[in-house]
Structure formats: structure tokens, C-alpha cells
Amino acid sequence: KNQVEQSPQSLIILEGKNCTLQCNYTVSPFSNLRWYKQDTGRGPVSLTIMTFSENTKSNGRYTATLDADTKQSSLHITASQLSDSASYICVVSATDSWGKLQFGAGTQVVVTP
Amino acid sequence: EAGVVQSPRYKIIEKKQPVAFWCNPISGHNTLYWYLQNLGQGPELLIRYENEEAVDDSQLPKDRFSAERLKGVDSTLKIQPAELGDSAVYLCASSLGSLKEAFFGQGTRLTVV
């Protein structure tokens, strides 16, 4: 069973609208959680990295939240743009795994005009 | 500064043929990863290097896959012989340490026919 579950699997939103992606994880002991954006045909690019003590982190129109108690994270996209169309991947690492990253399957976001 | 560079970008081969991928990590990054990514899925770790030592190769199918990182810089990943199921994107990533942010290359898309 994957230790990082993302929802929804895909979503379509209108340009200018907001959306929120979810990530639930069971990875333990927790080290950090990352959100990556992966454009079609490209490698993933880091958006945010959060450690246990961080509840929220922003990168432009992207805002990630973390609740380490419930082991949940969200990525909020504000005022979506066509260039936001991509797969968003949640990645969690454990402190005892020597850097082994657990990847979610990603949420495919399509922004339409 | 150049990011992680992978080559080739695309490769089409017949089954049972050998194939090799090359990765040049970001200068100074001692940790190097090779991932396999199937369509619609998150990356799956094949092997992780700390300098020239393979510290996690538990997911590498050693009967047909091999990797090396001579001098702790560039790395090659080889498949021999390739099978139809090996068709996927092979991603290379590097980081300053096992718990630091990983930077990904654009990947090599392999198609086995």
C-alpha cells in the first residue's frame, strides 16, 4: 500500500478559479513533505518543502499546509492560470530512511480558458 | 547554473536490445537518484547513490538493470536486455544530501517495441 495518497486523481478548473489538492500520508517518523509540479514531458520541480514545525508555506500563488498530527497536507492554487496545468506530486520522507522519498501518484490539474 | 542533465531525451528500441541512459547531476551534489515513472504514476526509486556508493538499490531489478557512478559525479543506468514493460520515463535527480531538496532532470522517455 502506498504510504502517500493524493486526491483527487484529476481535476479540471476554469482559469482564474482556485483549487485545493489533498495529500494524506502514513510515512513515519516524519522528516519533511514536499510538493512538486511536473509539466508534461518534464521532470518534477519543487514548489514547497515543509518540516514538522511548519504549518504553511507559500510560493507565489501556491500555498501548502501541513497538519503533522493528522498527517495531512494540502496545496492551494490561487487564481489559476493556464500554465498551472500539470501534475502535482506530494512527496514525504522519513527521518530514518536515509533520504528515501515516498511519492504520491499525483493529481493531474487541467486549467481551461 | 545548469540543472540536472539527462540524455537522451527519447529512446526507441526493440525488445531484447540493450539501452543506456546518462545523467550529469548538479555540480557539488553528492546524492544521485534514478527513478522510473510510469504514465500517471509518481516516480519510483531504482537506486540512490551517496557519492560513488550505491546505498539503496533494493528496487533495482538486478537481473537486467545495472547502474554506475564512477568518480561520484556522472551516472549511467543500463538495461540489458530491455523488455516491453520497461517502457517508461527514467528520471535522474540529485541533491546536496539525502534529506535536502532533490532536483530532477527532464527524464529519458524509453519506448520498447
Short mmCIF file of C-alpha atoms in Angstrom, two decimals:
data_model
loop_
_atom_site.label_atom_id
_atom_site.label_comp_id
_atom_site.label_asym_id
_atom_site.label_seq_id
_atom_site.Cartn_x
_atom_site.Cartn_y
_atom_site.Cartn_z
CA LYS A 1 0.00 0.00 0.00
CA ASN A 2 1.31 3.42 -0.97
CA GLN A 3 2.26 5.46 2.06
CA VAL A 4 1.28 8.69 0.29
CA GLU A 5 -2.25 9.04 -1.05
CA GLN A 6 -3.37 12.02 -3.13
CA SER A 7 -6.82 13.24 -4.09
CA PRO A 8 -8.42 13.94 -6.38
CA GLN A 9 -6.74 11.91 -9.08
CA SER A 10 -7.52 14.67 -11.56
CA LEU A 11 -9.49 17.86 -11.79
CA ILE A 12 -10.48 20.47 -14.34
CA ILE A 13 -10.83 24.10 -13.32
CA LEU A 14 -11.58 27.33 -15.10
CA GLU A 15 -8.84 29.87 -15.49
CA GLY A 16 -8.89 32.33 -12.61
CA LYS A 17 -10.51 29.94 -10.16
CA ASN A 18 -8.94 28.47 -7.03
CA CYS A 19 -8.45 24.80 -6.22
CA THR A 20 -7.12 22.64 -3.41
CA LEU A 21 -5.29 19.35 -3.68
CA GLN A 22 -5.05 16.86 -0.83
CA CYS A 23 -2.29 14.59 0.40
CA ASN A 24 -2.57 12.02 3.22
CA TYR A 25 0.45 10.08 4.35
CA THR A 26 1.42 7.34 6.76
CA VAL A 27 5.20 7.77 6.46
CA SER A 28 6.79 7.72 9.91
CA PRO A 29 8.86 9.09 11.55
CA PHE A 30 8.17 12.18 9.51
CA SER A 31 11.00 14.34 8.22
CA ASN A 32 9.57 16.64 5.59
CA LEU A 33 6.85 16.94 2.98
CA ARG A 34 7.33 18.40 -0.47
CA TRP A 35 5.03 19.39 -3.25
CA TYR A 36 6.35 19.10 -6.78
CA LYS A 37 4.90 20.36 -10.05
CA GLN A 38 5.52 18.22 -13.09
CA ASP A 39 4.73 19.59 -16.52
CA THR A 40 4.08 17.07 -19.27
CA GLY A 41 7.35 15.69 -20.58
CA ARG A 42 9.42 17.39 -17.89
CA GLY A 43 10.95 16.39 -14.59
CA PRO A 44 9.28 17.41 -11.30
CA VAL A 45 10.10 20.86 -9.95
CA SER A 46 9.91 21.62 -6.24
CA LEU A 47 7.23 24.09 -5.10
CA THR A 48 7.49 23.86 -1.32
CA ILE A 49 9.23 21.90 1.41
CA MET A 50 7.81 21.75 4.94
CA THR A 51 9.24 20.22 8.08
CA PHE A 52 7.37 19.07 11.17
CA SER A 53 7.23 22.52 12.73
CA GLU A 54 5.88 24.32 9.68
CA ASN A 55 2.13 24.65 9.16
CA THR A 56 2.07 26.63 5.97
CA LYS A 57 4.41 27.75 3.23
CA SER A 58 3.76 29.81 0.14
CA ASN A 59 5.42 30.07 -3.24
CA GLY A 60 3.68 32.73 -5.29
CA ARG A 61 0.12 31.58 -5.97
CA TYR A 62 0.83 28.18 -4.40
CA THR A 63 0.20 27.72 -0.67
CA ALA A 64 0.89 24.42 1.08
CA THR A 65 -0.39 23.49 4.52
CA LEU A 66 0.70 20.70 6.80
CA ASP A 67 -1.01 19.08 9.76
CA ALA A 68 1.56 16.68 11.15
CA ASP A 69 -0.88 15.41 13.78
CA THR A 70 -3.41 14.17 11.26
CA LYS A 71 -0.72 13.52 8.64
CA GLN A 72 -2.44 15.62 6.04
CA SER A 73 -1.25 18.28 3.65
CA SER A 74 -2.95 20.43 1.07
CA LEU A 75 -1.80 22.52 -1.85
CA HIS A 76 -3.94 25.53 -2.70
CA ILE A 77 -3.65 27.19 -6.09
CA THR A 78 -4.99 30.73 -6.19
CA ALA A 79 -6.25 32.46 -9.34
CA SER A 80 -5.24 29.58 -11.57
CA GLN A 81 -3.52 30.20 -14.87
CA LEU A 82 -3.25 28.04 -17.96
CA SER A 83 0.38 27.38 -17.08
CA ASP A 84 -0.76 25.69 -13.87
CA SER A 85 -1.90 22.71 -15.94
CA ALA A 86 0.39 19.94 -14.70
CA SER A 87 0.66 17.01 -12.34
CA TYR A 88 1.18 17.93 -8.69
CA ILE A 89 3.02 15.33 -6.67
CA CYS A 90 3.19 15.06 -2.89
CA VAL A 91 6.44 13.58 -1.59
CA VAL A 92 7.18 12.59 2.00
CA SER A 93 10.45 11.50 3.58
CA ALA A 94 11.11 9.83 6.91
CA THR A 95 13.95 10.67 9.27
CA ASP A 96 15.15 7.09 9.40
CA SER A 97 15.05 6.28 5.71
CA TRP A 98 18.26 7.99 4.73
CA GLY A 99 16.61 10.17 2.17
CA LYS A 100 14.19 7.68 0.66
CA LEU A 101 11.35 9.73 -0.78
CA GLN A 102 7.82 8.33 -0.83
CA PHE A 103 5.93 9.70 -3.83
CA GLY A 104 2.21 10.04 -4.27
CA ALA A 105 0.68 9.23 -7.65
CA GLY A 106 -0.02 12.90 -8.29
CA THR A 107 -3.09 14.98 -9.08
CA GLN A 108 -3.47 15.95 -12.72
CA VAL A 109 -4.75 19.53 -12.95
CA VAL A 110 -6.13 20.93 -16.17
CA VAL A 111 -6.87 24.65 -16.34
CA THR A 112 -9.23 25.62 -19.14
CA PRO A 113 -9.82 29.08 -20.62
CA GLU B 1 23.90 27.19 -13.24
CA ALA B 2 22.86 24.14 -15.26
CA GLY B 3 20.41 21.77 -13.66
CA VAL B 4 20.44 18.00 -13.83
CA VAL B 5 21.16 16.99 -17.40
CA GLN B 6 19.96 13.71 -18.85
CA SER B 7 20.45 12.17 -22.24
CA PRO B 8 19.00 11.08 -24.47
CA ARG B 9 15.56 12.68 -24.09
CA TYR B 10 13.88 9.95 -26.06
CA LYS B 11 14.88 6.41 -26.99
CA ILE B 12 13.04 3.79 -29.01
CA ILE B 13 14.49 0.28 -29.09
CA GLU B 14 13.39 -3.21 -29.93
CA LYS B 15 12.87 -5.66 -27.11
CA LYS B 16 15.88 -7.71 -26.08
CA GLN B 17 18.21 -4.88 -27.10
CA PRO B 18 20.42 -3.05 -24.59
CA VAL B 19 19.96 0.61 -23.72
CA ALA B 20 21.83 3.11 -21.58
CA PHE B 21 20.89 6.43 -20.02
CA TRP B 22 23.27 9.09 -18.84
CA CYS B 23 22.91 11.65 -16.05
CA ASN B 24 25.05 14.63 -15.10
CA PRO B 25 23.97 15.94 -11.67
CA ILE B 26 24.22 19.48 -10.38
CA SER B 27 27.80 20.31 -9.52
CA GLY B 28 28.60 19.51 -5.90
CA HIS B 29 25.57 17.30 -5.32
CA ASN B 30 26.77 14.13 -3.69
CA THR B 31 23.42 12.34 -3.69
CA LEU B 32 22.12 10.99 -7.00
CA TYR B 33 18.88 9.14 -7.66
CA TRP B 34 17.49 7.16 -10.56
CA TYR B 35 13.71 6.88 -10.72
CA LEU B 36 11.28 5.09 -13.00
CA GLN B 37 7.99 6.81 -13.74
CA ASN B 38 5.08 5.11 -15.46
CA LEU B 39 2.33 7.15 -17.06
CA GLY B 40 0.01 8.65 -14.47
CA GLN B 41 2.13 7.50 -11.56
CA GLY B 42 4.64 9.07 -9.25
CA PRO B 43 8.34 8.24 -9.63
CA GLU B 44 9.61 5.01 -8.09
CA LEU B 45 13.16 4.81 -6.79
CA LEU B 46 15.50 2.44 -8.61
CA ILE B 47 18.79 3.33 -6.97
CA ARG B 48 20.33 6.04 -4.79
CA TYR B 49 24.00 6.94 -4.65
CA GLU B 50 25.91 8.78 -1.96
CA ASN B 51 29.00 9.86 -3.88
CA GLU B 52 30.09 6.72 -5.73
CA GLU B 53 28.45 4.26 -3.36
CA ALA B 54 25.05 2.75 -4.12
CA VAL B 55 23.35 2.97 -0.71
CA ASP B 56 19.85 1.87 -1.76
CA ASP B 57 19.37 -0.40 -4.75
CA SER B 58 16.68 -2.61 -3.26
CA GLN B 59 14.19 -1.72 -6.01
CA LEU B 60 16.62 -2.20 -8.91
CA PRO B 61 15.85 -5.34 -10.97
CA LYS B 62 19.39 -6.57 -10.91
CA ASP B 63 18.86 -9.34 -13.44
CA ARG B 64 18.61 -6.80 -16.23
CA PHE B 65 19.33 -3.36 -14.76
CA SER B 66 22.70 -2.02 -13.73
CA ALA B 67 24.00 1.38 -12.75
CA GLU B 68 27.29 3.00 -12.02
CA ARG B 69 28.55 6.33 -10.79
CA LEU B 70 32.23 6.44 -11.41
CA LYS B 71 34.14 9.17 -9.54
CA GLY B 72 30.93 10.14 -7.77
CA VAL B 73 29.74 12.55 -10.47
CA ASP B 74 28.05 11.34 -13.67
CA SER B 75 25.98 8.20 -13.66
CA THR B 76 24.72 5.71 -16.21
CA LEU B 77 21.77 3.37 -15.99
CA LYS B 78 21.71 0.36 -18.26
CA ILE B 79 19.06 -2.17 -19.20
CA GLN B 80 20.06 -5.40 -20.89
CA PRO B 81 18.01 -6.91 -22.35
CA ALA B 82 15.08 -4.50 -22.48
CA GLU B 83 11.53 -5.79 -22.16
CA LEU B 84 8.25 -4.26 -23.32
CA GLY B 85 7.35 -3.47 -19.72
CA ASP B 86 10.41 -1.29 -19.35
CA SER B 87 8.75 1.43 -21.41
CA ALA B 88 8.60 4.41 -19.07
CA VAL B 89 10.29 7.68 -18.22
CA TYR B 90 13.60 7.34 -16.39
CA LEU B 91 14.33 10.32 -14.16
CA CYS B 92 17.61 11.29 -12.59
CA ALA B 93 17.74 13.61 -9.59
CA SER B 94 20.46 14.99 -7.37
CA SER B 95 20.71 16.73 -4.02
CA LEU B 96 23.29 18.14 -1.61
CA GLY B 97 22.41 15.44 0.88
CA SER B 98 19.92 12.67 1.43
CA LEU B 99 17.45 14.94 3.28
CA LYS B 100 17.96 18.01 1.12
CA GLU B 101 15.81 19.14 -1.78
CA ALA B 102 16.13 16.92 -4.84
CA PHE B 103 16.39 18.49 -8.28
CA PHE B 104 15.19 16.45 -11.22
CA GLY B 105 16.34 16.20 -14.80
CA GLN B 106 13.87 16.20 -17.68
CA GLY B 107 13.98 12.45 -17.94
CA THR B 108 14.53 9.93 -20.71
CA ARG B 109 11.40 8.52 -22.27
CA LEU B 110 12.05 4.91 -23.25
CA THR B 111 9.80 3.05 -25.63
CA VAL B 112 10.43 -0.64 -26.14
CA VAL B 113 8.75 -2.11 -29.21
#
